[in-house]
Amino acid sequence: MKRDQIRKRLDDASFEWDVVVIGGGASGLGAAVDAASRGYSTLLLEQGDFATGTSSRSTKLIHGGVRYLRQGHIGLVKEALRERGVLRRLAPHLVRDLGFVVPTYDWWEGPFYGLGFKLYDALAGDLGLAESRSLSRAATLDRIPTVEPKGLRGGVIYHDAQFDDARLAVSLARTLDDIRGAPLNYMKVIRLRKAGGRVAGVFARDEDHPDRPVYEIRARAVVNATGVFCDALRRLDRRGCAPLVRASQGVHLVLPRAFLPGDSAIMVPHTDDGRVLFAVPWHDRVLLGTTDTAVKRPTLEPRALRSEVDFLLRHAARYLAGKPGRADVLSVFAGLRPLFRARGGATAALSREHVIEVSPSGLVTLTGGKWTTYRRMGEDVIDRAAEVAGLEPRPSQTLNLLIHGWTEERPPAWEGYGSDAENLKALCAGEPSLARPLHARLPGTEAQVVWAARFEMARTVEDVLSRRTRALLLDARASAECAPRVAALLARELSRDAAWQESQVRAYRVLARRYLP
């Protein structure tokens, strides 16, 4: 997947794409892959890097949503559980099963939650994972040795799936490239192209080379899949349109593995604000989250509030014997959820289902949803876009389309490269120095930097340390320390000079400081 080669496909201004998708997160990638799977000529444009925003800042779970079950959203849960099973089949190198333990401290909790999880199992049908079951006090401590033992009666275990969100995003971009679609990051849509009052394409600027002329891109269908920023794009179409979404901020803390050394996660079914709380083992760290805070104006780089960090640490202290404090936090990250707008009410109560809107001029907007249902969201919006644009009806092929890197053989260290892992090994064999770790406290190697630049469209130090590896999330301080080496490797691959390297390191270190508590 080479960016310059794909970009050259835009040089022919007379070419008309069947589908242009704006947005390179979960919904945009899902829509573009679906469109290309049907044989439509498909272009995806992302103003930053793939999954720069919300789609790289999730709780890293592919799940039905036990909280939605409690709220009575049976249809939403059933669909998500089905998609969980589909994604495990299409991307076994990216998605793995994980047991979640609900520790119980009151006599009624075991039977109550046990019954709920049996319904959760049943809704998954033949795509289910291991069955939920009750655990004795001893079995609970065996699975979660660091759980708060005082007053512990036992627990209930159920199963969902875990993934790396940014790695799936990059794999979907490569899948799109594999099936002759055109994914382009750092390509910002600055206005819509219209003909006869109808949306007929876009004008886009190459943010990687802003000195180049703006591209005029013709298209029969244009899909707005820009998440929390969808209203800004809708206003390019209709200046006074009413907002479609509200943004809700979710914050996660990353802690050392010692706080949760077992192979199971903890799920707390009811926090002070009515959410569920997860403590999840991830890349030899512990991921703790999340919050739900209404945000008036979405930003590309949201910041965690002090109150949100305190909220998470306070709840963690209730359920973990080792009480984590601010000094233990390796990284803090925040993401914004695009929730379908309703009148008043807390954002925790707003719909997580996806919504499709078609404007009078034919702009098709997709918003809402979550990573688990990205494939179904893509199928639904392309069905609608094809109808609006008068494209030849063709069925979606994504139900059986294997994600790039597909393999059933997972390497000893779960990394998500799948079948590409052998190519990374070959890269190191040809240049042994690339096998060196990026940092003593981080899992990445120099080979991953070179690979990201050559085959995954990484253009900046942030692309590599935040999304191609997860260094920024795993240990913000360590990631800042290895930024100069990453900049040097990228400069070699991208033909950048020393001034570029210095600028990249400065910018990245400013960013990394924002991920500290």
Coordinates of C-alpha atoms in Angstrom, one line a residue:
M1 CA 0.0 0.0 0.0
K2 CA 2.0 2.9 -1.3
R3 CA 0.5 6.4 -0.9
D4 CA 2.2 8.0 -3.9
Q5 CA 0.9 5.3 -6.3
I6 CA -2.6 5.6 -5.0
R7 CA -2.5 9.4 -5.0
K8 CA -1.6 9.4 -8.7
R9 CA -5.0 7.9 -9.4
L10 CA -6.4 11.4 -8.6
D11 CA -4.4 13.0 -11.4
D12 CA -7.1 12.2 -14.0
A13 CA -9.7 14.8 -13.1
S14 CA -12.1 13.5 -15.7
F15 CA -12.4 10.1 -14.0
E16 CA -15.7 9.6 -12.1
W17 CA -15.6 7.3 -9.0
D18 CA -18.6 5.3 -8.1
V19 CA -18.2 6.0 -4.4
V20 CA -16.1 8.5 -2.4
V21 CA -16.1 7.9 1.3
I22 CA -14.9 10.8 3.6
G23 CA -13.5 9.6 6.9
G24 CA -10.8 6.9 7.7
G25 CA -12.2 5.6 11.0
A26 CA -14.2 2.5 11.7
S27 CA -17.3 3.6 9.8
G28 CA -15.5 5.0 6.8
L29 CA -13.2 2.1 6.4
G30 CA -16.2 -0.3 6.7
A31 CA -18.1 1.6 4.1
A32 CA -15.2 1.8 1.6
V33 CA -14.3 -1.9 2.0
D34 CA -18.0 -2.8 1.4
A35 CA -18.3 -0.6 -1.7
A36 CA -15.1 -2.0 -3.2
S37 CA -16.2 -5.5 -2.4
R38 CA -19.2 -5.0 -4.7
G39 CA -16.9 -3.9 -7.5
Y40 CA -17.7 -0.2 -7.3
S41 CA -14.7 2.1 -7.9
T42 CA -14.0 3.4 -4.4
L43 CA -11.9 6.2 -3.0
L44 CA -11.5 6.8 0.7
L45 CA -10.2 10.2 1.9
E46 CA -9.1 10.9 5.5
Q47 CA -7.9 14.3 6.6
G48 CA -5.4 12.9 9.1
D49 CA -4.1 9.4 9.6
F50 CA -6.4 6.3 9.5
A51 CA -8.2 6.0 12.9
T52 CA -6.6 9.2 14.2
G53 CA -9.6 10.0 16.3
T54 CA -12.2 8.0 18.1
S55 CA -11.4 4.7 16.2
S56 CA -8.0 4.3 17.9
R57 CA -9.2 5.3 21.4
S58 CA -11.7 2.6 22.2
T59 CA -11.7 0.1 25.1
K60 CA -10.3 -2.5 22.6
L61 CA -13.3 -4.7 22.8
I62 CA -15.4 -6.5 20.2
H63 CA -18.5 -7.1 22.2
G64 CA -22.3 -7.2 22.3
G65 CA -22.5 -4.6 25.1
V66 CA -23.8 -6.0 28.4
R67 CA -24.9 -2.5 29.4
Y68 CA -27.2 -2.2 26.4
L69 CA -28.7 -5.5 27.4
R70 CA -29.5 -4.0 30.9
Q71 CA -31.1 -1.0 29.1
G72 CA -33.3 -3.4 27.1
H73 CA -31.7 -2.9 23.6
I74 CA -32.0 -6.5 22.7
G75 CA -31.9 -6.0 19.0
L76 CA -28.7 -4.0 19.2
V77 CA -27.0 -6.6 21.4
K78 CA -28.0 -9.5 19.2
E79 CA -26.7 -7.7 16.1
A80 CA -23.4 -6.8 17.8
L81 CA -22.9 -10.4 19.1
R82 CA -23.5 -11.7 15.5
E83 CA -20.9 -9.2 14.2
R84 CA -18.5 -10.2 16.9
G85 CA -18.7 -13.8 15.7
V86 CA -18.3 -12.7 12.0
L87 CA -15.2 -10.7 12.8
R88 CA -13.6 -13.5 14.7
R89 CA -13.9 -15.6 11.6
L90 CA -12.7 -12.9 9.2
A91 CA -9.8 -11.7 11.3
P92 CA -8.6 -14.4 13.8
H93 CA -5.1 -12.7 13.7
L94 CA -6.7 -9.5 15.1
V95 CA -9.5 -10.7 17.4
R96 CA -9.2 -13.1 20.4
D97 CA -11.5 -14.4 23.1
L98 CA -11.2 -12.9 26.6
G99 CA -12.9 -13.9 29.8
F100 CA -14.5 -11.2 31.9
V101 CA -15.0 -11.7 35.7
V102 CA -17.7 -9.8 37.6
P103 CA -16.7 -10.0 41.3
T104 CA -19.7 -10.2 43.6
Y105 CA -19.9 -8.8 47.1
D106 CA -23.6 -9.0 47.8
W107 CA -25.7 -12.2 48.1
W108 CA -28.0 -11.2 45.2
E109 CA -25.3 -10.3 42.6
G110 CA -24.3 -13.8 41.6
P111 CA -27.8 -15.1 40.7
F112 CA -28.7 -11.7 39.1
Y113 CA -25.7 -11.3 36.9
G114 CA -25.5 -15.0 36.2
L115 CA -29.0 -14.9 34.7
G116 CA -28.3 -11.9 32.6
F117 CA -25.2 -13.5 31.1
K118 CA -27.1 -16.6 30.2
L119 CA -29.4 -14.4 28.1
Y120 CA -26.2 -12.8 26.6
D121 CA -25.0 -16.3 25.7
A122 CA -28.3 -17.2 24.2
L123 CA -28.5 -14.1 22.0
A124 CA -25.1 -15.0 20.4
G125 CA -26.6 -18.3 19.1
D126 CA -24.2 -20.5 17.2
L127 CA -21.7 -17.6 17.0
G128 CA -21.2 -17.6 20.8
L129 CA -18.0 -18.0 22.7
A130 CA -17.5 -20.0 25.9
E131 CA -20.5 -20.2 28.2
S132 CA -20.8 -17.9 31.2
R133 CA -20.8 -19.5 34.7
S134 CA -20.6 -18.8 38.4
L135 CA -17.3 -18.8 40.2
S136 CA -16.5 -19.6 43.8
R137 CA -14.6 -17.2 45.9
A138 CA -11.4 -19.3 45.5
A139 CA -11.9 -19.5 41.7
T140 CA -12.5 -15.8 41.5
L141 CA -9.2 -15.1 43.3
D142 CA -7.4 -17.6 41.2
R143 CA -8.5 -15.8 38.0
I144 CA -8.1 -12.3 39.5
P145 CA -5.5 -12.5 42.2
T146 CA -5.4 -8.8 42.7
V147 CA -9.2 -8.3 43.2
E148 CA -10.3 -6.7 46.5
P149 CA -10.7 -9.7 48.8
K150 CA -12.6 -8.0 51.6
G151 CA -16.2 -9.1 51.5
L152 CA -15.7 -11.1 48.2
R153 CA -18.3 -13.8 47.8
G154 CA -17.4 -15.1 44.4
G155 CA -17.9 -14.0 40.8
V156 CA -19.5 -14.6 37.4
I157 CA -17.4 -15.1 34.3
Y158 CA -18.6 -14.4 30.7
H159 CA -16.7 -14.1 27.4
D160 CA -16.3 -11.4 24.8
A161 CA -13.5 -10.6 22.4
Q162 CA -10.6 -8.2 22.4
F163 CA -8.7 -6.5 19.5
D164 CA -6.3 -3.7 18.7
D165 CA -8.4 -0.9 17.1
A166 CA -5.7 0.9 15.2
R167 CA -4.2 -2.3 13.9
L168 CA -7.7 -3.3 12.6
A169 CA -8.0 0.1 10.9
V170 CA -4.7 -0.3 9.1
S171 CA -5.6 -3.8 8.1
L172 CA -8.9 -2.6 6.7
A173 CA -7.1 0.1 4.7
R174 CA -4.8 -2.6 3.3
T175 CA -7.8 -4.8 2.6
L176 CA -9.3 -1.9 0.6
D177 CA -6.1 -1.6 -1.3
D178 CA -6.0 -5.4 -1.9
I179 CA -9.5 -5.3 -3.6
R180 CA -8.5 -2.3 -5.8
G181 CA -10.0 0.4 -3.7
A182 CA -8.0 3.6 -3.0
P183 CA -7.4 4.6 0.6
L184 CA -5.6 7.9 1.1
N185 CA -4.7 9.5 4.5
Y186 CA -3.8 13.1 4.9
M187 CA -6.2 14.1 2.1
K188 CA -8.6 16.8 3.5
V189 CA -11.9 17.5 1.9
I190 CA -12.3 21.2 1.8
R191 CA -15.6 21.5 -0.1
L192 CA -18.2 19.5 -1.9
R193 CA -18.5 19.4 -5.7
K194 CA -22.1 20.0 -7.0
A195 CA -23.7 19.7 -10.4
G196 CA -27.3 20.6 -10.9
G197 CA -27.8 21.0 -7.2
R198 CA -26.6 17.5 -6.4
V199 CA -23.5 16.4 -4.7
A200 CA -21.2 15.1 -7.5
G201 CA -17.8 14.8 -5.8
V202 CA -15.4 16.7 -3.6
F203 CA -12.4 19.0 -3.7
A204 CA -9.5 17.8 -1.6
R205 CA -6.1 19.1 -0.5
D206 CA -3.1 16.8 0.1
E207 CA -2.1 17.7 3.6
D208 CA 1.2 15.8 3.1
H209 CA 2.1 18.1 0.2
P210 CA -0.1 21.2 0.7
D211 CA 1.8 23.1 -2.1
R212 CA 0.1 20.8 -4.7
P213 CA -3.0 22.0 -6.4
V214 CA -6.4 21.1 -4.9
Y215 CA -7.8 17.9 -6.4
E216 CA -11.2 18.0 -8.1
I217 CA -12.7 14.6 -7.6
R218 CA -15.9 13.5 -9.4
A219 CA -18.1 10.9 -7.8
R220 CA -21.6 9.4 -8.2
A221 CA -22.0 8.8 -4.5
V222 CA -20.4 10.7 -1.6
V223 CA -20.5 9.2 1.9
N224 CA -19.9 11.3 5.0
A225 CA -18.4 9.0 7.6
T226 CA -16.5 11.5 9.7
G227 CA -17.8 10.5 13.1
V228 CA -18.1 13.4 15.6
F229 CA -17.2 15.8 12.8
C230 CA -20.0 14.7 10.5
D231 CA -22.0 17.9 11.2
A232 CA -19.2 20.1 10.0
L233 CA -19.2 18.3 6.7
R234 CA -23.0 18.4 6.5
R235 CA -22.8 22.2 6.8
L236 CA -20.6 22.3 3.7
D237 CA -23.7 20.8 2.0
R238 CA -26.4 22.8 3.9
R239 CA -25.1 25.7 5.9
G240 CA -28.0 25.8 8.4
C241 CA -28.7 22.1 8.9
A242 CA -29.6 21.0 12.4
P243 CA -26.9 19.0 14.3
L244 CA -27.2 15.2 14.0
V245 CA -24.8 14.1 16.7
R246 CA -23.7 14.9 20.2
A247 CA -20.1 14.1 21.3
S248 CA -19.4 12.1 24.5
Q249 CA -15.9 11.8 25.8
G250 CA -14.6 8.4 27.1
V251 CA -11.3 8.4 29.0
H252 CA -9.0 5.4 29.6
L253 CA -6.0 4.9 31.9
V254 CA -3.1 2.5 31.2
L255 CA -1.5 0.9 34.2
P256 CA 1.3 -1.6 34.7
R257 CA 0.4 -5.2 34.4
A258 CA 1.0 -5.9 38.1
F259 CA -2.4 -4.4 38.8
L260 CA -4.1 -7.3 36.9
P261 CA -1.6 -10.1 36.4
G262 CA -4.0 -12.9 35.3
D263 CA -5.4 -13.7 31.9
S264 CA -8.9 -12.4 32.7
A265 CA -10.5 -9.0 32.6
I266 CA -12.7 -7.4 35.3
M267 CA -16.1 -5.9 34.5
V268 CA -17.8 -3.7 37.1
P269 CA -21.5 -3.7 36.1
H270 CA -22.5 -0.4 37.7
T271 CA -20.4 2.7 38.4
D272 CA -21.5 5.9 40.1
D273 CA -22.7 7.4 36.8
G274 CA -24.5 4.2 35.6
R275 CA -21.9 2.9 33.2
V276 CA -19.9 -0.3 33.3
L277 CA -16.2 -0.2 34.1
F278 CA -13.5 -2.5 32.5
A279 CA -10.0 -3.4 33.6
V280 CA -8.6 -5.3 30.7
P281 CA -5.2 -6.9 30.1
W282 CA -3.8 -5.4 26.8
H283 CA -0.3 -5.6 25.3
D284 CA 1.2 -6.5 28.7
R285 CA -0.5 -3.5 30.4
V286 CA -3.9 -2.9 32.0
L287 CA -6.5 -0.8 30.3
L288 CA -9.0 0.9 32.7
G289 CA -12.1 2.7 31.4
T290 CA -14.2 4.4 30.6
T291 CA -16.1 7.6 31.3
D292 CA -19.0 9.4 29.7
T293 CA -18.7 13.2 29.6
A294 CA -20.8 15.4 27.3
V295 CA -18.6 17.6 25.1
K296 CA -19.9 20.8 23.5
R297 CA -17.3 21.0 20.7
P298 CA -15.4 18.0 19.2
T299 CA -11.6 18.4 18.8
L300 CA -9.0 16.2 17.0
E301 CA -7.0 15.7 20.2
P302 CA -9.4 15.7 23.2
R303 CA -7.9 15.9 26.7
A304 CA -8.9 13.9 29.8
L305 CA -10.3 16.0 32.6
R306 CA -8.8 15.7 36.1
S307 CA -12.2 14.6 37.4
E308 CA -12.3 11.8 34.8
V309 CA -8.9 10.4 35.9
D310 CA -10.0 10.7 39.5
F311 CA -13.2 8.9 38.8
L312 CA -11.4 5.9 37.2
L313 CA -8.8 5.7 40.0
R314 CA -11.5 5.9 42.6
H315 CA -13.5 3.0 41.1
A316 CA -10.3 0.9 40.5
A317 CA -9.5 1.3 44.2
R318 CA -12.8 -0.3 45.1
Y319 CA -12.1 -3.5 43.2
L320 CA -8.3 -3.8 43.1
A321 CA -6.3 -4.8 46.2
G322 CA -3.4 -2.7 45.0
K323 CA -4.8 0.8 44.9
P324 CA -3.5 2.6 41.7
G325 CA -2.7 6.3 42.0
R326 CA -1.7 9.0 39.5
A327 CA 2.0 8.0 39.8
D328 CA 1.2 4.5 38.5
V329 CA -0.5 5.8 35.3
L330 CA 1.6 5.2 32.2
S331 CA -0.7 7.0 29.8
V332 CA -4.1 8.6 29.6
F333 CA -6.1 8.9 26.4
A334 CA -9.5 10.3 25.5
G335 CA -11.8 9.5 22.6
L336 CA -15.1 11.1 21.4
R337 CA -18.2 9.0 20.7
P338 CA -20.6 10.3 18.0
L339 CA -24.0 9.7 19.6
F340 CA -27.3 10.3 17.7
R341 CA -28.6 13.6 19.0
A342 CA -31.7 13.6 21.2
R343 CA -33.4 16.3 23.3
G344 CA -31.7 16.6 26.6
G345 CA -30.7 13.6 28.7
A346 CA -27.3 12.2 29.7
T347 CA -25.0 11.0 26.9
A348 CA -24.9 7.6 28.5
A349 CA -28.6 7.2 27.6
L350 CA -28.2 8.2 23.9
S351 CA -28.4 5.6 21.2
R352 CA -25.3 3.7 20.2
E353 CA -27.0 2.5 17.0
H354 CA -25.9 3.8 13.7
V355 CA -27.9 6.4 11.8
I356 CA -28.0 7.1 8.0
E357 CA -29.2 10.4 6.7
V358 CA -29.6 11.5 3.0
S359 CA -29.7 15.2 2.4
P360 CA -31.8 16.8 -0.4
S361 CA -28.7 17.1 -2.5
G362 CA -27.8 13.4 -2.1
L363 CA -25.0 13.6 0.6
V364 CA -25.2 10.3 2.5
T365 CA -24.2 10.6 6.1
L366 CA -23.4 7.7 8.4
T367 CA -22.8 8.2 12.1
G368 CA -23.1 6.5 15.5
G369 CA -22.4 2.8 16.0
K370 CA -19.2 1.2 17.3
W371 CA -16.3 -0.9 16.1
T372 CA -18.1 -4.2 16.7
T373 CA -20.7 -3.3 14.1
Y374 CA -18.5 -1.5 11.6
R375 CA -19.1 -4.2 8.9
R376 CA -22.8 -4.0 9.1
M377 CA -22.7 -0.2 9.2
G378 CA -20.7 -0.3 6.0
E379 CA -23.1 -2.6 4.3
D380 CA -26.2 -0.6 5.3
V381 CA -24.7 2.8 4.1
I382 CA -23.5 1.5 0.8
D383 CA -26.9 -0.1 0.1
R384 CA -28.4 3.4 0.6
A385 CA -25.7 5.2 -1.3
A386 CA -26.0 3.0 -4.3
E387 CA -29.7 3.6 -4.3
V388 CA -29.3 7.3 -4.1
A389 CA -26.7 7.5 -6.8
G390 CA -28.4 5.0 -9.1
L391 CA -25.5 2.6 -9.1
E392 CA -26.1 -0.9 -10.5
P393 CA -27.4 -2.9 -7.5
R394 CA -24.7 -5.4 -6.3
P395 CA -24.7 -7.4 -3.1
S396 CA -22.2 -6.8 -0.3
Q397 CA -19.3 -9.4 -0.2
T398 CA -17.9 -8.5 3.2
L399 CA -19.6 -11.3 5.1
N400 CA -16.9 -13.6 3.7
L401 CA -14.1 -11.2 2.8
L402 CA -11.0 -12.1 4.8
I403 CA -9.2 -9.1 6.4
H404 CA -5.7 -8.4 5.2
G405 CA -3.1 -10.6 7.1
W406 CA -5.7 -13.4 7.7
T407 CA -4.1 -16.4 9.3
E408 CA -5.2 -18.9 12.0
E409 CA -1.6 -19.1 13.2
R410 CA -1.0 -16.5 15.9
P411 CA 2.6 -15.7 16.7
P412 CA 3.8 -16.2 20.3
A413 CA 3.6 -12.5 20.9
W414 CA 0.2 -11.4 19.7
E415 CA 0.9 -8.5 17.4
G416 CA -1.9 -8.4 14.8
Y417 CA 0.3 -8.6 11.7
G418 CA -0.9 -12.0 10.9
S419 CA 0.6 -13.4 7.7
D420 CA 2.7 -10.3 7.3
A421 CA 4.7 -11.3 10.4
E422 CA 6.9 -13.5 8.1
N423 CA 7.7 -10.4 5.9
L424 CA 8.7 -8.5 9.0
K425 CA 11.1 -11.3 9.9
A426 CA 12.5 -11.2 6.4
L427 CA 13.0 -7.4 6.8
C428 CA 15.1 -8.0 9.9
A429 CA 17.0 -10.8 8.2
G430 CA 18.1 -8.4 5.4
E431 CA 19.0 -5.6 7.9
P432 CA 19.6 -7.2 11.4
S433 CA 19.8 -3.8 13.1
L434 CA 16.0 -3.4 12.5
A435 CA 15.4 -6.1 15.1
R436 CA 16.4 -3.7 17.9
P437 CA 13.6 -2.7 20.2
L438 CA 12.4 0.9 20.0
H439 CA 12.7 1.2 23.8
A440 CA 13.4 -1.1 26.8
R441 CA 9.9 -0.4 28.1
L442 CA 8.1 -0.9 24.8
P443 CA 7.3 -3.9 22.7
G444 CA 7.9 -2.4 19.2
T445 CA 11.0 -2.8 17.0
E446 CA 12.7 -0.6 14.4
A447 CA 11.5 -3.0 11.7
Q448 CA 7.9 -2.0 12.5
V449 CA 8.8 1.7 11.8
V450 CA 10.3 0.8 8.4
W451 CA 7.3 -1.5 7.6
A452 CA 4.8 1.2 8.6
A453 CA 6.4 3.7 6.2
R454 CA 6.8 1.3 3.3
F455 CA 3.5 -0.6 3.4
E456 CA 1.1 1.2 5.9
M457 CA 1.2 4.8 4.8
A458 CA 2.8 6.1 8.0
R459 CA 3.9 9.7 7.4
T460 CA 4.7 11.1 10.9
V461 CA 6.3 10.0 14.1
E462 CA 2.8 10.2 15.7
D463 CA 1.5 7.8 13.1
V464 CA 4.1 5.2 14.1
L465 CA 4.1 5.7 17.9
S466 CA 0.4 6.2 18.3
R467 CA -1.2 3.9 15.8
R468 CA 1.2 1.6 13.9
T469 CA 2.7 0.6 17.2
R470 CA 0.8 1.6 20.4
A471 CA 3.7 3.1 22.2
L472 CA 2.0 6.4 23.0
L473 CA -0.8 4.6 24.8
L474 CA 1.4 2.0 26.4
D475 CA 3.9 4.4 28.0
A476 CA 3.8 8.0 26.9
R477 CA 7.1 8.9 28.5
A478 CA 9.0 6.0 26.9
S479 CA 7.4 6.8 23.5
A480 CA 8.8 10.4 23.7
E481 CA 12.2 9.1 24.5
C482 CA 12.4 7.0 21.4
A483 CA 10.9 9.6 19.1
P484 CA 14.3 10.8 17.7
R485 CA 15.1 7.3 16.5
V486 CA 11.7 6.9 14.9
A487 CA 12.1 10.2 13.2
A488 CA 15.5 9.2 11.8
L489 CA 14.1 5.9 10.4
L490 CA 11.1 7.7 8.8
A491 CA 13.3 10.4 7.3
R492 CA 15.4 7.7 5.6
E493 CA 12.2 6.0 4.2
L494 CA 10.4 9.2 3.2
S495 CA 13.4 11.3 2.1
R496 CA 13.0 14.0 4.7
D497 CA 15.8 16.3 6.0
A498 CA 17.2 17.0 9.4
A499 CA 14.8 20.0 9.9
W500 CA 11.8 17.7 9.3
Q501 CA 13.2 15.3 11.9
E502 CA 13.6 18.0 14.5
S503 CA 10.1 19.4 13.9
Q504 CA 8.6 15.9 14.2
V505 CA 10.3 15.2 17.5
R506 CA 9.3 18.5 19.0
A507 CA 5.7 18.1 17.9
Y508 CA 5.5 14.5 19.1
R509 CA 6.9 15.4 22.6
V510 CA 4.3 18.1 23.0
L511 CA 1.7 15.6 22.1
A512 CA 3.1 12.9 24.5
R513 CA 2.9 15.3 27.4
R514 CA -0.9 15.5 26.9
Y515 CA -1.1 11.8 27.5
L516 CA 0.3 12.1 31.0
P517 CA -2.0 12.3 34.0

